[in-house]
Amino acid sequence: IASDPPSTDADCVLGYVPASETLMRLTVRRPAGRALDVGTGCGIQSLLLARHSGTVDATDVNPRALAFTSFNAELNGIGNVRCLEGSWFDPVEEERFDTIACNPPYVISPDATYTYRDGGLPRDGVSRMVVEQAGRHLAADGFATVLCNWVYDEDWSDPLRSWVADTGCDALLLHYSTVDPAAYAARWNMDVNARAPEAYRATVRRWTEYFDGIGGGSRPRGRYG
């Protein structure tokens, strides 16, 4: 799997990271006619879907990511992956799929620094949007597996239940961990700390202030859902 080395470039394409493995292990593996990899990145999920799917559509808003996906498919001798440039589900419009996998830029933050990390919607809007739209693109008896971050105040499942309520789908909600705001901000800005400790402290402070503003007592949740 080819990918970029660690970089501060906005369009940097990550390779095989822990979230990739989590999604890989959770995705339902059964024969499928059509599969969809939303926000494909380096294309690792598409290559895995290609093993048990007739065709795979890989979408990404980042042209560099699609270039890596195309290259990695060729590198692995896989010919049934189609790369489509566009935001989220836009390139497939009203099409439906037997299997959908998505590892979106789910990080909750005030920034829009990296395409792979920052989705550009406030709060946990990216995760909610992907979950809601995935259901609309599933064929009968299809499966969608999506990684999420989300904010909650009381019961961890409350926000997720509202996301899936109108999808017309059954849903299995998995909780990985809870992360408090300061730890969350620190975790996602370690690259800043390596370059400039002063900037790191300012960034963590700005992130925690943002978290304070999106709901009293709200806590960014653990990575996987």
mmCIF file of C-alpha atoms in Angstrom:
data_model
loop_
_atom_site.group_PDB
_atom_site.id
_atom_site.type_symbol
_atom_site.label_atom_id
_atom_site.label_comp_id
_atom_site.label_asym_id
_atom_site.label_seq_id
_atom_site.Cartn_x
_atom_site.Cartn_y
_atom_site.Cartn_z
ATOM 1 C CA ILE A 1 0.000 0.000 0.000
ATOM 2 C CA ALA A 2 1.599 3.254 -1.142
ATOM 3 C CA SER A 3 0.884 6.496 0.715
ATOM 4 C CA ASP A 4 2.452 9.794 1.707
ATOM 5 C CA PRO A 5 5.078 10.003 4.462
ATOM 6 C CA PRO A 6 4.072 12.132 7.485
ATOM 7 C CA SER A 7 3.473 15.638 6.212
ATOM 8 C CA THR A 8 1.882 18.981 7.060
ATOM 9 C CA ASP A 9 0.412 19.243 3.554
ATOM 10 C CA ALA A 10 -3.364 19.671 3.579
ATOM 11 C CA ASP A 11 -3.862 16.941 0.961
ATOM 12 C CA CYS A 12 -1.563 14.404 2.648
ATOM 13 C CA VAL A 13 -2.811 10.827 2.161
ATOM 14 C CA LEU A 14 -2.316 8.494 5.102
ATOM 15 C CA GLY A 15 -1.485 4.828 4.710
ATOM 16 C CA TYR A 16 -2.345 1.874 6.902
ATOM 17 C CA VAL A 17 -3.305 3.399 10.281
ATOM 18 C CA PRO A 18 -5.116 1.899 13.314
ATOM 19 C CA ALA A 19 -8.486 3.229 12.155
ATOM 20 C CA SER A 20 -7.965 1.462 8.815
ATOM 21 C CA GLU A 21 -7.505 -1.837 10.604
ATOM 22 C CA THR A 22 -10.564 -1.275 12.799
ATOM 23 C CA LEU A 23 -12.771 -0.655 9.789
ATOM 24 C CA MET A 24 -11.177 -3.584 7.969
ATOM 25 C CA ARG A 25 -12.055 -5.956 10.821
ATOM 26 C CA LEU A 26 -15.599 -4.639 11.380
ATOM 27 C CA THR A 27 -16.748 -4.546 7.757
ATOM 28 C CA VAL A 28 -19.070 -7.430 6.893
ATOM 29 C CA ARG A 29 -17.310 -9.755 4.438
ATOM 30 C CA ARG A 30 -19.739 -11.543 2.161
ATOM 31 C CA PRO A 31 -20.174 -11.762 -1.622
ATOM 32 C CA ALA A 32 -21.524 -8.467 -2.968
ATOM 33 C CA GLY A 33 -22.428 -7.228 -6.404
ATOM 34 C CA ARG A 34 -21.563 -3.590 -5.734
ATOM 35 C CA ALA A 35 -19.500 -2.027 -2.966
ATOM 36 C CA LEU A 36 -18.749 1.584 -2.052
ATOM 37 C CA ASP A 37 -15.751 3.028 -0.216
ATOM 38 C CA VAL A 38 -16.587 6.593 0.854
ATOM 39 C CA GLY A 39 -13.541 8.786 1.460
ATOM 40 C CA THR A 40 -11.189 6.131 0.170
ATOM 41 C CA GLY A 41 -7.862 7.773 1.068
ATOM 42 C CA CYS A 42 -5.065 5.437 -0.017
ATOM 43 C CA GLY A 43 -7.658 2.875 -1.112
ATOM 44 C CA ILE A 44 -7.019 0.089 1.368
ATOM 45 C CA GLN A 45 -10.731 -0.503 2.063
ATOM 46 C CA SER A 46 -11.473 -0.590 -1.664
ATOM 47 C CA LEU A 47 -8.801 -3.238 -2.240
ATOM 48 C CA LEU A 48 -10.263 -5.387 0.523
ATOM 49 C CA LEU A 49 -13.820 -4.915 -0.766
ATOM 50 C CA ALA A 50 -12.659 -5.877 -4.258
ATOM 51 C CA ARG A 51 -11.902 -9.395 -3.036
ATOM 52 C CA HIS A 52 -15.571 -10.208 -2.475
ATOM 53 C CA SER A 53 -17.401 -7.663 -4.668
ATOM 54 C CA GLY A 54 -18.167 -7.495 -8.349
ATOM 55 C CA THR A 55 -17.315 -3.799 -8.550
ATOM 56 C CA VAL A 56 -16.111 -1.193 -6.059
ATOM 57 C CA ASP A 57 -16.677 2.556 -6.338
ATOM 58 C CA ALA A 58 -14.092 4.589 -4.412
ATOM 59 C CA THR A 59 -14.990 8.241 -3.782
ATOM 60 C CA ASP A 60 -12.864 11.052 -2.397
ATOM 61 C CA VAL A 61 -12.772 14.838 -2.623
ATOM 62 C CA ASN A 62 -8.965 14.726 -2.674
ATOM 63 C CA PRO A 63 -7.545 14.002 -6.163
ATOM 64 C CA ARG A 64 -4.271 12.901 -4.577
ATOM 65 C CA ALA A 65 -6.114 10.208 -2.621
ATOM 66 C CA LEU A 66 -7.711 8.878 -5.789
ATOM 67 C CA ALA A 67 -4.322 8.789 -7.476
ATOM 68 C CA PHE A 68 -2.995 6.628 -4.657
ATOM 69 C CA THR A 69 -6.062 4.384 -4.783
ATOM 70 C CA SER A 70 -5.675 3.863 -8.514
ATOM 71 C CA PHE A 71 -1.962 3.178 -8.130
ATOM 72 C CA ASN A 72 -2.492 0.749 -5.251
ATOM 73 C CA ALA A 73 -5.144 -1.144 -7.185
ATOM 74 C CA GLU A 74 -2.726 -1.505 -10.095
ATOM 75 C CA LEU A 75 0.097 -2.433 -7.725
ATOM 76 C CA ASN A 76 -2.012 -5.270 -6.298
ATOM 77 C CA GLY A 77 -3.374 -6.472 -9.624
ATOM 78 C CA ILE A 78 -6.945 -5.402 -8.847
ATOM 79 C CA GLY A 79 -9.061 -4.268 -11.783
ATOM 80 C CA ASN A 80 -12.576 -3.842 -10.401
ATOM 81 C CA VAL A 81 -12.112 -0.563 -8.484
ATOM 82 C CA ARG A 82 -13.473 2.645 -10.025
ATOM 83 C CA CYS A 83 -12.221 5.981 -8.630
ATOM 84 C CA LEU A 84 -14.723 8.851 -8.513
ATOM 85 C CA GLU A 85 -13.827 12.401 -7.477
ATOM 86 C CA GLY A 86 -16.377 14.283 -5.419
ATOM 87 C CA SER A 87 -17.690 15.033 -1.958
ATOM 88 C CA TRP A 88 -19.070 12.167 0.086
ATOM 89 C CA PHE A 89 -21.894 10.396 -1.792
ATOM 90 C CA ASP A 90 -22.226 13.000 -4.567
ATOM 91 C CA PRO A 91 -20.411 10.929 -7.235
ATOM 92 C CA VAL A 92 -22.877 8.045 -6.816
ATOM 93 C CA GLU A 93 -26.061 10.129 -6.411
ATOM 94 C CA GLU A 94 -29.056 7.757 -6.267
ATOM 95 C CA GLU A 95 -27.074 4.528 -6.705
ATOM 96 C CA ARG A 96 -27.339 1.697 -4.185
ATOM 97 C CA PHE A 97 -24.758 -0.765 -2.904
ATOM 98 C CA ASP A 98 -24.635 -4.109 -1.159
ATOM 99 C CA THR A 99 -21.690 -3.067 1.021
ATOM 100 C CA ILE A 100 -20.552 0.382 2.135
ATOM 101 C CA ALA A 101 -17.428 1.132 4.160
ATOM 102 C CA CYS A 102 -16.426 4.576 5.368
ATOM 103 C CA ASN A 103 -13.597 5.943 7.493
ATOM 104 C CA PRO A 104 -14.476 9.651 7.214
ATOM 105 C CA PRO A 105 -12.590 12.718 8.489
ATOM 106 C CA TYR A 106 -14.533 12.449 11.722
ATOM 107 C CA VAL A 107 -12.356 14.525 14.057
ATOM 108 C CA ILE A 108 -14.336 17.088 16.033
ATOM 109 C CA SER A 109 -12.392 20.351 15.888
ATOM 110 C CA PRO A 110 -12.521 24.047 14.992
ATOM 111 C CA ASP A 111 -9.926 23.505 12.238
ATOM 112 C CA ALA A 112 -9.909 22.582 8.561
ATOM 113 C CA THR A 113 -6.208 21.788 8.298
ATOM 114 C CA TYR A 114 -6.102 18.289 6.813
ATOM 115 C CA THR A 115 -8.472 16.757 4.281
ATOM 116 C CA TYR A 116 -8.127 13.305 5.845
ATOM 117 C CA ARG A 117 -8.880 14.575 9.383
ATOM 118 C CA ASP A 118 -11.128 17.653 9.317
ATOM 119 C CA GLY A 119 -14.500 17.287 7.643
ATOM 120 C CA GLY A 120 -15.452 20.954 7.712
ATOM 121 C CA LEU A 121 -18.801 20.579 9.507
ATOM 122 C CA PRO A 122 -19.392 21.822 13.065
ATOM 123 C CA ARG A 123 -19.540 19.522 16.069
ATOM 124 C CA ASP A 124 -19.982 15.880 14.959
ATOM 125 C CA GLY A 125 -21.862 16.819 11.799
ATOM 126 C CA VAL A 126 -19.600 14.803 9.498
ATOM 127 C CA SER A 127 -20.231 11.548 11.330
ATOM 128 C CA ARG A 128 -23.965 12.152 11.485
ATOM 129 C CA MET A 129 -24.203 13.039 7.807
ATOM 130 C CA VAL A 130 -22.343 9.924 6.697
ATOM 131 C CA VAL A 131 -24.452 7.621 8.870
ATOM 132 C CA GLU A 132 -27.716 9.131 7.649
ATOM 133 C CA GLN A 133 -26.752 9.124 3.977
ATOM 134 C CA ALA A 134 -25.244 5.643 4.024
ATOM 135 C CA GLY A 135 -28.676 4.179 4.724
ATOM 136 C CA ARG A 136 -30.092 5.869 1.642
ATOM 137 C CA HIS A 137 -27.489 4.200 -0.559
ATOM 138 C CA LEU A 138 -27.906 0.649 0.696
ATOM 139 C CA ALA A 139 -29.525 -2.020 -1.438
ATOM 140 C CA ALA A 140 -31.990 -4.379 0.227
ATOM 141 C CA ASP A 141 -30.163 -6.459 2.857
ATOM 142 C CA GLY A 142 -27.037 -4.339 2.428
ATOM 143 C CA PHE A 143 -24.523 -3.489 5.161
ATOM 144 C CA ALA A 144 -22.775 -0.191 5.897
ATOM 145 C CA THR A 145 -19.895 0.104 8.361
ATOM 146 C CA VAL A 146 -18.902 3.616 9.434
ATOM 147 C CA LEU A 147 -16.327 4.870 11.958
ATOM 148 C CA CYS A 148 -17.447 7.918 13.951
ATOM 149 C CA ASN A 149 -16.637 10.454 16.618
ATOM 150 C CA TRP A 150 -19.542 12.015 18.441
ATOM 151 C CA VAL A 151 -20.433 14.281 21.374
ATOM 152 C CA TYR A 152 -22.721 13.257 24.216
ATOM 153 C CA ASP A 153 -23.866 14.531 27.593
ATOM 154 C CA GLU A 154 -25.565 11.586 29.304
ATOM 155 C CA ASP A 155 -25.948 8.159 27.695
ATOM 156 C CA TRP A 156 -23.336 7.479 25.003
ATOM 157 C CA SER A 157 -25.882 5.970 22.620
ATOM 158 C CA ASP A 158 -28.423 8.808 22.691
ATOM 159 C CA PRO A 159 -26.977 10.848 19.774
ATOM 160 C CA LEU A 160 -26.449 7.755 17.639
ATOM 161 C CA ARG A 161 -30.015 6.568 18.136
ATOM 162 C CA SER A 162 -31.302 9.844 16.710
ATOM 163 C CA TRP A 163 -28.933 9.522 13.724
ATOM 164 C CA VAL A 164 -30.253 6.105 12.711
ATOM 165 C CA ALA A 165 -33.896 6.595 13.686
ATOM 166 C CA ASP A 166 -35.091 7.600 10.212
ATOM 167 C CA THR A 167 -32.716 5.580 8.045
ATOM 168 C CA GLY A 168 -35.042 2.600 7.699
ATOM 169 C CA CYS A 169 -32.129 0.352 8.718
ATOM 170 C CA ASP A 170 -31.334 -1.826 11.684
ATOM 171 C CA ALA A 171 -28.240 -0.537 13.479
ATOM 172 C CA LEU A 172 -25.567 -2.025 15.700
ATOM 173 C CA LEU A 173 -23.923 0.727 17.767
ATOM 174 C CA LEU A 174 -20.431 0.013 19.091
ATOM 175 C CA HIS A 175 -18.673 2.165 21.688
ATOM 176 C CA TYR A 176 -14.878 2.103 21.818
ATOM 177 C CA SER A 177 -13.880 4.686 24.416
ATOM 178 C CA THR A 178 -14.600 8.050 25.998
ATOM 179 C CA VAL A 179 -12.040 10.848 25.703
ATOM 180 C CA ASP A 180 -12.236 14.078 27.694
ATOM 181 C CA PRO A 181 -11.803 17.354 25.758
ATOM 182 C CA ALA A 182 -8.231 18.127 26.805
ATOM 183 C CA ALA A 183 -6.976 14.617 26.022
ATOM 184 C CA TYR A 184 -8.839 14.622 22.725
ATOM 185 C CA ALA A 185 -7.295 17.929 21.677
ATOM 186 C CA ALA A 186 -3.842 16.757 22.717
ATOM 187 C CA ARG A 187 -4.138 13.443 20.872
ATOM 188 C CA TRP A 188 -5.031 14.993 17.530
ATOM 189 C CA ASN A 189 -2.322 17.662 17.649
ATOM 190 C CA MET A 190 0.783 15.681 18.526
ATOM 191 C CA ASP A 191 2.276 16.612 15.167
ATOM 192 C CA VAL A 192 2.094 20.282 16.192
ATOM 193 C CA ASN A 193 3.811 19.457 19.485
ATOM 194 C CA ALA A 194 6.684 17.807 17.628
ATOM 195 C CA ARG A 195 7.254 20.952 15.561
ATOM 196 C CA ALA A 196 6.454 23.802 17.942
ATOM 197 C CA PRO A 197 5.532 23.210 21.611
ATOM 198 C CA GLU A 198 4.274 26.782 22.080
ATOM 199 C CA ALA A 199 1.950 26.490 19.103
ATOM 200 C CA TYR A 200 0.829 23.109 20.432
ATOM 201 C CA ARG A 201 -0.272 24.566 23.761
ATOM 202 C CA ALA A 202 -2.148 27.356 21.998
ATOM 203 C CA THR A 203 -3.834 24.882 19.652
ATOM 204 C CA VAL A 204 -4.960 22.601 22.492
ATOM 205 C CA ARG A 205 -6.354 25.613 24.345
ATOM 206 C CA ARG A 206 -8.227 26.784 21.252
ATOM 207 C CA TRP A 207 -9.690 23.303 20.707
ATOM 208 C CA THR A 208 -10.865 22.944 24.314
ATOM 209 C CA GLU A 209 -12.486 26.378 24.142
ATOM 210 C CA TYR A 210 -14.300 25.199 21.032
ATOM 211 C CA PHE A 211 -15.512 22.106 22.881
ATOM 212 C CA ASP A 212 -16.781 24.298 25.727
ATOM 213 C CA GLY A 213 -18.838 26.217 23.193
ATOM 214 C CA ILE A 214 -20.613 23.259 21.594
ATOM 215 C CA GLY A 215 -22.562 22.240 24.676
ATOM 216 C CA GLY A 216 -22.229 22.408 28.420
ATOM 217 C CA GLY A 217 -20.541 19.283 29.663
ATOM 218 C CA SER A 218 -20.379 17.734 26.198
ATOM 219 C CA ARG A 219 -17.429 15.429 25.636
ATOM 220 C CA PRO A 220 -15.893 14.358 22.335
ATOM 221 C CA ARG A 221 -16.336 10.618 22.177
ATOM 222 C CA GLY A 222 -13.965 7.789 21.487
ATOM 223 C CA ARG A 223 -13.008 7.026 17.952
ATOM 224 C CA TYR A 224 -15.117 4.084 16.906
ATOM 225 C CA GLY A 225 -18.851 3.709 16.431
#
